[in-house]
PDB file of C-alpha atoms in Angstrom:
ATOM      1  CA  MET A   1      -4.090  -1.256  13.280  1.00 54.00           C
ATOM      2  CA  GLN A   2      -0.370  -0.523  13.690  1.00 53.00           C
ATOM      3  CA  TYR A   3       1.278   1.140  10.680  1.00 58.00           C
ATOM      4  CA  LEU A   4       4.994   0.450  10.715  1.00 63.00           C
ATOM      5  CA  PHE A   5       5.989   3.514   8.698  1.00 69.00           C
ATOM      6  CA  GLY A   6       4.167   5.979  10.930  1.00 71.00           C
ATOM      7  CA  ASP A   7       2.139   9.084   9.887  1.00 80.00           C
ATOM      8  CA  THR A   8       4.760  11.799  10.322  1.00 84.00           C
ATOM      9  CA  ASP A   9       5.677  14.404   7.627  1.00 86.00           C
ATOM     10  CA  ILE A  10       8.456  12.012   6.553  1.00 87.00           C
ATOM     11  CA  ALA A  11       5.851   9.355   5.984  1.00 86.00           C
ATOM     12  CA  VAL A  12       3.867  11.843   3.878  1.00 90.00           C
ATOM     13  CA  GLN A  13       6.921  12.399   1.710  1.00 91.00           C
ATOM     14  CA  ARG A  14       7.413   8.682   1.290  1.00 88.00           C
ATOM     15  CA  LEU A  15       3.781   8.170   0.374  1.00 92.00           C
ATOM     16  CA  LYS A  16       4.055  10.940  -2.273  1.00 94.00           C
ATOM     17  CA  VAL A  17       7.009   9.103  -3.892  1.00 93.00           C
ATOM     18  CA  LEU A  18       5.168   5.766  -3.640  1.00 94.00           C
ATOM     19  CA  ALA A  19       2.099   7.247  -5.325  1.00 95.00           C
ATOM     20  CA  GLN A  20       4.233   8.410  -8.222  1.00 95.00           C
ATOM     21  CA  VAL A  21       6.032   5.114  -8.587  1.00 95.00           C
ATOM     22  CA  PHE A  22       3.040   2.779  -8.520  1.00 97.00           C
ATOM     23  CA  SER A  23       0.458   5.037 -10.242  1.00 96.00           C
ATOM     24  CA  ASP A  24       0.816   3.253 -13.683  1.00 95.00           C
ATOM     25  CA  THR A  25       0.152  -0.381 -12.452  1.00 96.00           C
ATOM     26  CA  THR A  26      -2.681   0.844 -10.260  1.00 97.00           C
ATOM     27  CA  ARG A  27      -4.277   2.807 -13.026  1.00 96.00           C
ATOM     28  CA  ALA A  28      -4.161  -0.256 -15.369  1.00 96.00           C
ATOM     29  CA  PHE A  29      -5.753  -2.358 -12.549  1.00 97.00           C
ATOM     30  CA  PHE A  30      -8.585   0.095 -12.089  1.00 97.00           C
ATOM     31  CA  LEU A  31      -9.336   0.222 -15.786  1.00 95.00           C
ATOM     32  CA  ASP A  32      -9.216  -3.565 -16.266  1.00 96.00           C
ATOM     33  CA  ALA A  33     -11.335  -4.367 -13.173  1.00 95.00           C
ATOM     34  CA  ALA A  34     -14.028  -1.743 -13.102  1.00 88.00           C
ATOM     35  CA  VAL A  35     -16.411  -2.574 -15.969  1.00 82.00           C
ATOM     36  CA  HIS A  36     -19.048  -0.171 -14.633  1.00 88.00           C
ATOM     37  CA  LYS A  37     -18.613   3.372 -13.247  1.00 92.00           C
ATOM     38  CA  PRO A  38     -18.961   3.081  -9.471  1.00 96.00           C
ATOM     39  CA  ARG A  39     -21.341   5.382  -7.628  1.00 96.00           C
ATOM     40  CA  LEU A  40     -19.346   5.178  -4.455  1.00 98.00           C
ATOM     41  CA  ALA A  41     -15.638   4.066  -4.271  1.00 98.00           C
ATOM     42  CA  LEU A  42     -13.758   3.683  -1.089  1.00 98.00           C
ATOM     43  CA  ASP A  43     -10.000   3.919  -0.625  1.00 98.00           C
ATOM     44  CA  LEU A  44      -9.020   1.969   2.460  1.00 98.00           C
ATOM     45  CA  GLY A  45      -5.959   3.242   4.306  1.00 96.00           C
ATOM     46  CA  CYS A  46      -5.947   6.294   2.116  1.00 97.00           C
ATOM     47  CA  GLY A  47      -3.116   8.228   3.843  1.00 95.00           C
ATOM     48  CA  PRO A  48      -2.839  11.809   2.636  1.00 96.00           C
ATOM     49  CA  GLY A  49      -5.310  10.971  -0.179  1.00 97.00           C
ATOM     50  CA  TYR A  50      -2.997  10.471  -3.184  1.00 97.00           C
ATOM     51  CA  SER A  51      -4.618   7.116  -4.078  1.00 97.00           C
ATOM     52  CA  THR A  52      -8.037   8.476  -3.457  1.00 98.00           C
ATOM     53  CA  HIS A  53      -7.728  11.140  -6.111  1.00 97.00           C
ATOM     54  CA  LEU A  54      -6.263   8.596  -8.520  1.00 97.00           C
ATOM     55  CA  LEU A  55      -9.247   6.409  -7.911  1.00 96.00           C
ATOM     56  CA  ALA A  56     -11.650   9.247  -8.517  1.00 97.00           C
ATOM     57  CA  ASP A  57      -9.842  10.547 -11.620  1.00 96.00           C
ATOM     58  CA  ILE A  58      -9.473   7.175 -13.371  1.00 96.00           C
ATOM     59  CA  LEU A  59     -12.893   5.808 -12.680  1.00 96.00           C
ATOM     60  CA  GLN A  60     -14.865   9.008 -12.663  1.00 95.00           C
ATOM     61  CA  CYS A  61     -17.059   7.662  -9.868  1.00 95.00           C
ATOM     62  CA  ASP A  62     -19.824   9.841  -8.487  1.00 96.00           C
ATOM     63  CA  ARG A  63     -18.121   9.838  -5.030  1.00 97.00           C
ATOM     64  CA  ALA A  64     -14.765   8.688  -3.780  1.00 98.00           C
ATOM     65  CA  ALA A  65     -14.092   8.424  -0.030  1.00 98.00           C
ATOM     66  CA  GLY A  66     -10.813   7.855   1.670  1.00 98.00           C
ATOM     67  CA  LEU A  67     -10.705   6.117   5.133  1.00 98.00           C
ATOM     68  CA  ASP A  68      -7.721   6.156   7.446  1.00 97.00           C
ATOM     69  CA  ASN A  69      -7.237   5.983  11.238  1.00 95.00           C
ATOM     70  CA  SER A  70      -4.488   8.688  11.296  1.00 95.00           C
ATOM     71  CA  GLU A  71      -5.684  12.039  12.337  1.00 96.00           C
ATOM     72  CA  HIS A  72      -2.667  13.628  10.779  1.00 94.00           C
ATOM     73  CA  PHE A  73      -3.136  11.901   7.325  1.00 96.00           C
ATOM     74  CA  ILE A  74      -6.892  12.716   7.262  1.00 97.00           C
ATOM     75  CA  SER A  75      -6.303  16.409   8.228  1.00 97.00           C
ATOM     76  CA  LEU A  76      -3.813  16.681   5.322  1.00 96.00           C
ATOM     77  CA  ALA A  77      -6.176  14.776   2.931  1.00 97.00           C
ATOM     78  CA  GLN A  78      -9.105  17.053   3.782  1.00 97.00           C
ATOM     79  CA  GLN A  79      -7.166  19.998   2.443  1.00 97.00           C
ATOM     80  CA  SER A  80      -7.611  18.438  -1.034  1.00 97.00           C
ATOM     81  CA  LYS A  81     -11.235  17.402  -0.723  1.00 97.00           C
ATOM     82  CA  THR A  82     -13.739  18.290  -3.474  1.00 97.00           C
ATOM     83  CA  GLU A  83     -17.381  17.758  -4.164  1.00 96.00           C
ATOM     84  CA  GLN A  84     -16.453  14.335  -5.557  1.00 97.00           C
ATOM     85  CA  VAL A  85     -13.712  13.318  -3.086  1.00 98.00           C
ATOM     86  CA  SER A  86     -14.035  13.215   0.729  1.00 98.00           C
ATOM     87  CA  PHE A  87     -12.141  11.834   3.641  1.00 98.00           C
ATOM     88  CA  TYR A  88     -13.139  10.198   6.943  1.00 98.00           C
ATOM     89  CA  LEU A  89     -11.193   9.327  10.111  1.00 98.00           C
ATOM     90  CA  HIS A  90     -11.926   5.559  10.633  1.00 97.00           C
ATOM     91  CA  ASP A  91     -10.132   2.341  11.464  1.00 96.00           C
ATOM     92  CA  ILE A  92     -10.563   0.210   8.399  1.00 96.00           C
ATOM     93  CA  THR A  93     -10.384  -2.997  10.480  1.00 95.00           C
ATOM     94  CA  SER A  94     -13.754  -1.945  11.921  1.00 95.00           C
ATOM     95  CA  VAL A  95     -17.053  -2.378  10.140  1.00 96.00           C
ATOM     96  CA  PRO A  96     -19.482  -0.914   9.203  1.00 97.00           C
ATOM     97  CA  PHE A  97     -17.791   1.943   7.362  1.00 97.00           C
ATOM     98  CA  PRO A  98     -19.080   5.465   8.111  1.00 96.00           C
ATOM     99  CA  VAL A  99     -20.133   6.055   4.480  1.00 96.00           C
ATOM    100  CA  GLY A 100     -22.069   2.867   4.027  1.00 91.00           C
ATOM    101  CA  PRO A 101     -21.473  -0.001   1.589  1.00 96.00           C
ATOM    102  CA  GLY A 102     -19.510   0.956  -1.575  1.00 97.00           C
ATOM    103  CA  ASP A 103     -19.683  -0.151  -5.228  1.00 97.00           C
ATOM    104  CA  LEU A 104     -15.853  -0.506  -5.167  1.00 98.00           C
ATOM    105  CA  LEU A 105     -13.327  -0.940  -2.317  1.00 98.00           C
ATOM    106  CA  PHE A 106      -9.623  -0.537  -2.961  1.00 98.00           C
ATOM    107  CA  CYS A 107      -6.418  -0.899  -0.925  1.00 97.00           C
ATOM    108  CA  ARG A 108      -2.757  -1.012  -1.814  1.00 97.00           C
ATOM    109  CA  PHE A 109       0.121  -2.039   0.484  1.00 95.00           C
ATOM    110  CA  LEU A 110      -2.345  -2.355   3.433  1.00 94.00           C
ATOM    111  CA  LEU A 111      -2.781  -6.007   4.029  1.00 93.00           C
ATOM    112  CA  THR A 112       0.950  -6.303   4.590  1.00 91.00           C
ATOM    113  CA  HIS A 113       0.334  -4.416   7.930  1.00 87.00           C
ATOM    114  CA  LEU A 114      -2.602  -6.611   9.018  1.00 89.00           C
ATOM    115  CA  LYS A 115      -2.195  -9.797  11.025  1.00 82.00           C
ATOM    116  CA  GLU A 116      -5.094 -11.749   9.525  1.00 86.00           C
ATOM    117  CA  PRO A 117      -5.539 -10.599   5.876  1.00 86.00           C
ATOM    118  CA  GLN A 118      -7.963 -13.474   5.102  1.00 87.00           C
ATOM    119  CA  GLY A 119     -10.288 -12.486   7.904  1.00 89.00           C
ATOM    120  CA  MET A 120     -10.079  -8.848   6.911  1.00 93.00           C
ATOM    121  CA  VAL A 121     -11.184  -9.592   3.340  1.00 92.00           C
ATOM    122  CA  ALA A 122     -14.255 -11.336   4.687  1.00 91.00           C
ATOM    123  CA  LYS A 123     -15.049  -8.266   6.829  1.00 94.00           C
ATOM    124  CA  TRP A 124     -14.651  -5.892   3.860  1.00 96.00           C
ATOM    125  CA  ALA A 125     -16.952  -7.986   1.708  1.00 95.00           C
ATOM    126  CA  THR A 126     -19.803  -7.065   4.078  1.00 96.00           C
ATOM    127  CA  GLN A 127     -19.295  -3.430   3.017  1.00 97.00           C
ATOM    128  CA  LEU A 128     -19.854  -4.080  -0.700  1.00 97.00           C
ATOM    129  CA  GLN A 129     -22.992  -3.551  -2.591  1.00 97.00           C
ATOM    130  CA  PRO A 130     -24.233  -6.454  -4.715  1.00 95.00           C
ATOM    131  CA  LYS A 131     -21.977  -6.664  -7.815  1.00 95.00           C
ATOM    132  CA  GLY A 132     -19.562  -4.548  -5.949  1.00 97.00           C
ATOM    133  CA  LEU A 133     -15.749  -5.006  -6.390  1.00 98.00           C
ATOM    134  CA  LEU A 134     -12.902  -5.381  -3.864  1.00 98.00           C
ATOM    135  CA  LEU A 135      -9.616  -4.513  -5.421  1.00 98.00           C
ATOM    136  CA  MET A 136      -6.357  -5.310  -3.608  1.00 98.00           C
ATOM    137  CA  GLU A 137      -2.736  -4.681  -4.613  1.00 98.00           C
ATOM    138  CA  GLU A 138       0.197  -6.135  -2.689  1.00 97.00           C
ATOM    139  CA  THR A 139       3.787  -7.198  -3.140  1.00 98.00           C
ATOM    140  CA  GLU A 140       4.358 -10.624  -4.622  1.00 98.00           C
ATOM    141  CA  TRP A 141       8.087 -10.327  -4.833  1.00 98.00           C
ATOM    142  CA  ILE A 142      10.826  -7.750  -5.192  1.00 98.00           C
ATOM    143  CA  ASP A 143      13.848  -8.664  -7.301  1.00 98.00           C
ATOM    144  CA  THR A 144      17.190  -6.833  -6.951  1.00 98.00           C
ATOM    145  CA  LYS A 145      20.901  -7.684  -6.820  1.00 97.00           C
ATOM    146  CA  LYS A 146      21.813  -4.338  -5.338  1.00 97.00           C
ATOM    147  CA  THR A 147      23.429  -5.059  -1.969  1.00 97.00           C
ATOM    148  CA  VAL A 148      22.066  -2.000  -0.216  1.00 98.00           C
ATOM    149  CA  PHE A 149      18.579  -2.923  -1.348  1.00 98.00           C
ATOM    150  CA  THR A 150      18.830  -6.550  -0.299  1.00 98.00           C
ATOM    151  CA  THR A 151      20.089  -5.450   3.081  1.00 98.00           C
ATOM    152  CA  TYR A 152      17.181  -3.045   3.524  1.00 98.00           C
ATOM    153  CA  LEU A 153      14.567  -5.603   2.476  1.00 98.00           C
ATOM    154  CA  GLU A 154      15.900  -8.320   4.766  1.00 98.00           C
ATOM    155  CA  ILE A 155      15.708  -5.943   7.756  1.00 97.00           C
ATOM    156  CA  LEU A 156      12.206  -4.876   6.841  1.00 96.00           C
ATOM    157  CA  ARG A 157      11.034  -8.561   6.258  1.00 96.00           C
ATOM    158  CA  ALA A 158      12.461  -9.530   9.664  1.00 97.00           C
ATOM    159  CA  MET A 159      10.783  -6.600  11.474  1.00 95.00           C
ATOM    160  CA  LEU A 160       7.461  -7.276   9.857  1.00 93.00           C
ATOM    161  CA  GLU A 161       7.653 -10.923  10.672  1.00 94.00           C
ATOM    162  CA  HIS A 162       8.356 -10.020  14.308  1.00 93.00           C
ATOM    163  CA  GLN A 163       5.010  -8.124  14.292  1.00 90.00           C
ATOM    164  CA  SER A 164       3.214 -11.180  12.692  1.00 90.00           C
ATOM    165  CA  ASN A 165       3.046  -9.288   9.400  1.00 91.00           C
ATOM    166  CA  ASN A 166       4.288 -10.259   5.970  1.00 93.00           C
ATOM    167  CA  LEU A 167       6.287  -8.162   3.477  1.00 95.00           C
ATOM    168  CA  TYR A 168       5.246 -10.476   0.637  1.00 97.00           C
ATOM    169  CA  VAL A 169       1.466 -10.726   0.993  1.00 95.00           C
ATOM    170  CA  GLY A 170       0.886 -11.409  -2.715  1.00 96.00           C
ATOM    171  CA  PRO A 171       1.004 -15.233  -2.396  1.00 96.00           C
ATOM    172  CA  ILE A 172      -1.590 -15.047   0.430  1.00 94.00           C
ATOM    173  CA  LEU A 173      -3.980 -13.071  -1.826  1.00 95.00           C
ATOM    174  CA  ASN A 174      -3.250 -15.564  -4.575  1.00 96.00           C
ATOM    175  CA  GLY A 175      -4.505 -18.420  -2.175  1.00 94.00           C
ATOM    176  CA  LEU A 176      -7.706 -16.604  -1.119  1.00 93.00           C
ATOM    177  CA  ALA A 177     -10.608 -18.959  -1.849  1.00 90.00           C
ATOM    178  CA  GLU A 178     -13.901 -17.889  -3.470  1.00 92.00           C
ATOM    179  CA  THR A 179     -16.904 -17.940  -1.156  1.00 90.00           C
ATOM    180  CA  ASP A 180     -20.629 -18.144  -1.681  1.00 90.00           C
ATOM    181  CA  ASN A 181     -20.786 -14.308  -1.976  1.00 92.00           C
ATOM    182  CA  LEU A 182     -17.283 -13.469  -3.327  1.00 95.00           C
ATOM    183  CA  LYS A 183     -16.127 -14.507  -6.773  1.00 96.00           C
ATOM    184  CA  ARG A 184     -12.592 -13.777  -8.166  1.00 97.00           C
ATOM    185  CA  ARG A 185     -12.587 -11.690 -11.309  1.00 97.00           C
ATOM    186  CA  ILE A 186      -8.934 -10.852 -11.605  1.00 97.00           C
ATOM    187  CA  ASN A 187      -5.793 -12.593 -10.196  1.00 98.00           C
ATOM    188  CA  ARG A 188      -2.554 -11.653 -11.732  1.00 98.00           C
ATOM    189  CA  VAL A 189       1.011 -10.384 -11.109  1.00 98.00           C
ATOM    190  CA  LYS A 190       2.186  -7.226 -12.874  1.00 97.00           C
ATOM    191  CA  SER A 191       5.894  -6.456 -12.911  1.00 97.00           C
ATOM    192  CA  LEU A 192       7.133  -2.909 -12.401  1.00 97.00           C
ATOM    193  CA  GLN A 193      10.640  -1.657 -12.823  1.00 96.00           C
ATOM    194  CA  VAL A 194      11.480   1.137 -10.456  1.00 96.00           C
ATOM    195  CA  SER A 195      14.381   3.508 -10.863  1.00 95.00           C
ATOM    196  CA  THR A 196      17.214   3.106  -8.416  1.00 95.00           C
ATOM    197  CA  GLN A 197      16.856   6.738  -7.235  1.00 94.00           C
ATOM    198  CA  GLN A 198      13.141   6.352  -6.501  1.00 94.00           C
ATOM    199  CA  ALA A 199      13.602   3.016  -4.603  1.00 96.00           C
ATOM    200  CA  ALA A 200      16.456   4.485  -2.579  1.00 96.00           C
ATOM    201  CA  THR A 201      14.412   7.599  -1.786  1.00 95.00           C
ATOM    202  CA  MET A 202      11.429   5.475  -0.553  1.00 95.00           C
ATOM    203  CA  PHE A 203      13.647   3.175   1.478  1.00 97.00           C
ATOM    204  CA  PHE A 204      15.622   5.971   3.116  1.00 96.00           C
ATOM    205  CA  LEU A 205      12.412   7.700   4.208  1.00 94.00           C
ATOM    206  CA  ASN A 206      11.147   4.367   5.545  1.00 94.00           C
ATOM    207  CA  VAL A 207      14.251   3.874   7.651  1.00 96.00           C
ATOM    208  CA  GLN A 208      13.687   7.283   9.354  1.00 93.00           C
ATOM    209  CA  ALA A 209      10.273   5.954  10.467  1.00 89.00           C
ATOM    210  CA  TRP A 210      11.468   2.618  12.000  1.00 93.00           C
ATOM    211  CA  LYS A 211      15.093   2.950  12.949  1.00 94.00           C
ATOM    212  CA  HIS A 212      14.197   3.650  16.521  1.00 93.00           C
ATOM    213  CA  GLN A 213      11.861   0.665  16.838  1.00 92.00           C
ATOM    214  CA  PRO A 214      12.830  -1.654  19.796  1.00 95.00           C
ATOM    215  CA  PHE A 215      13.214  -4.565  17.385  1.00 96.00           C
ATOM    216  CA  ILE A 216      15.785  -2.628  15.351  1.00 96.00           C
ATOM    217  CA  GLN A 217      17.612  -1.402  18.433  1.00 96.00           C
ATOM    218  CA  ALA A 218      17.791  -4.980  19.763  1.00 97.00           C
ATOM    219  CA  HIS A 219      18.952  -6.689  16.565  1.00 97.00           C
ATOM    220  CA  TYR A 220      21.033  -4.225  14.458  1.00 97.00           C
ATOM    221  CA  SER A 221      23.887  -2.039  15.450  1.00 97.00           C
ATOM    222  CA  THR A 222      23.809   1.774  15.091  1.00 96.00           C
ATOM    223  CA  LYS A 223      26.721   1.325  12.683  1.00 97.00           C
ATOM    224  CA  THR A 224      24.728  -1.008  10.468  1.00 97.00           C
ATOM    225  CA  ILE A 225      21.640   1.322  10.215  1.00 98.00           C
ATOM    226  CA  SER A 226      23.830   4.417   9.731  1.00 98.00           C
ATOM    227  CA  GLN A 227      25.716   2.786   6.865  1.00 98.00           C
ATOM    228  CA  LEU A 228      22.407   1.681   5.308  1.00 98.00           C
ATOM    229  CA  GLU A 229      21.143   5.291   5.492  1.00 98.00           C
ATOM    230  CA  LYS A 230      24.425   6.621   4.021  1.00 98.00           C
ATOM    231  CA  ASN A 231      24.256   4.217   1.128  1.00 98.00           C
ATOM    232  CA  LEU A 232      20.599   4.977   0.386  1.00 97.00           C
ATOM    233  CA  VAL A 233      21.220   8.715   0.431  1.00 96.00           C
ATOM    234  CA  THR A 234      24.072   8.308  -2.067  1.00 95.00           C
ATOM    235  CA  LEU A 235      21.802   6.458  -4.522  1.00 95.00           C
ATOM    236  CA  ALA A 236      18.822   8.864  -3.975  1.00 94.00           C
ATOM    237  CA  GLU A 237      21.045  11.806  -4.931  1.00 93.00           C
ATOM    238  CA  GLN A 238      22.040  10.195  -8.293  1.00 89.00           C
ATOM    239  CA  PRO A 239      19.282  11.367 -10.700  1.00 80.00           C
ATOM    240  CA  ASP A 240      20.313   9.071 -13.628  1.00 75.00           C
ATOM    241  CA  SER A 241      21.125   5.979 -11.720  1.00 70.00           C
ATOM    242  CA  GLY A 242      19.240   3.463 -13.851  1.00 87.00           C
ATOM    243  CA  THR A 243      16.994   0.659 -12.792  1.00 92.00           C
ATOM    244  CA  GLU A 244      18.289  -2.067 -10.471  1.00 95.00           C
ATOM    245  CA  ILE A 245      15.082  -3.205  -8.662  1.00 97.00           C
ATOM    246  CA  GLU A 246      11.761  -4.673  -9.856  1.00 98.00           C
ATOM    247  CA  TRP A 247       8.440  -5.197  -8.012  1.00 98.00           C
ATOM    248  CA  GLY A 248       6.006  -8.008  -8.751  1.00 98.00           C
ATOM    249  CA  MET A 249       2.568  -6.676  -7.881  1.00 98.00           C
ATOM    250  CA  ARG A 250      -0.246  -9.068  -7.134  1.00 98.00           C
ATOM    251  CA  GLN A 251      -3.564  -7.593  -8.246  1.00 98.00           C
ATOM    252  CA  VAL A 252      -6.720  -9.446  -7.046  1.00 98.00           C
ATOM    253  CA  ALA A 253     -10.289  -8.303  -7.663  1.00 98.00           C
ATOM    254  CA  PHE A 254     -13.252 -10.035  -6.096  1.00 97.00           C
ATOM    255  CA  GLU A 255     -16.952  -9.389  -6.880  1.00 97.00           C
ATOM    256  CA  ARG A 256     -19.786  -9.699  -4.404  1.00 96.00           C
ATOM    257  CA  VAL A 257     -22.502 -11.773  -5.942  1.00 92.00           C
TER     258      VAL A 257
END
């Protein structure tokens, strides 16, 4: 699995901001989807562990385990492990998982980095206990009229497309069919307004991760990327900059029957 935004310390900063921004929509998703307290909940692509702790805190599961194939992320996550929360170095595209089948599997902004999300969902279903839940959150749309944001998003969309990935995976999740052993329990889009400052901060940190990618070097001038960075920094340094961007988050929950 190739993660476009890397696993550097800058990526950790970005994921910390992302965890703060999207915690409310994810919390509501957990509470609406999980009717029963899970014994074992798995956070796929856990990064430094922010979403794993959120999962454990909200659902009060007996155990929560975060899986990620980044040694750096896992080493950082393990610094926050508890008796309830643990972390494992593992490629989430490979099954079986090292902790065995879970009662709940969760991922957020993960399928956007995978080339065949439909096939991956089928794989993950094999790692669910009977009546277990697979919860997925991905971007359905991003709405903004802010020129610097639309410029950033177009560059990101093109780069992901070049890698056979998709920035807007939500419609693909919406189209996933039920199978003999997977039944859909939730399928909805939740909108979330994000402050201009927070969005600019996330986007600026992202640019640091991918501005040296060969695709960027080949298709965008140094001047274009430098101006994008400058504009994002200006917005990120304005604490009361209002809200000029909104995410539509596709939330899908399947139950293994």
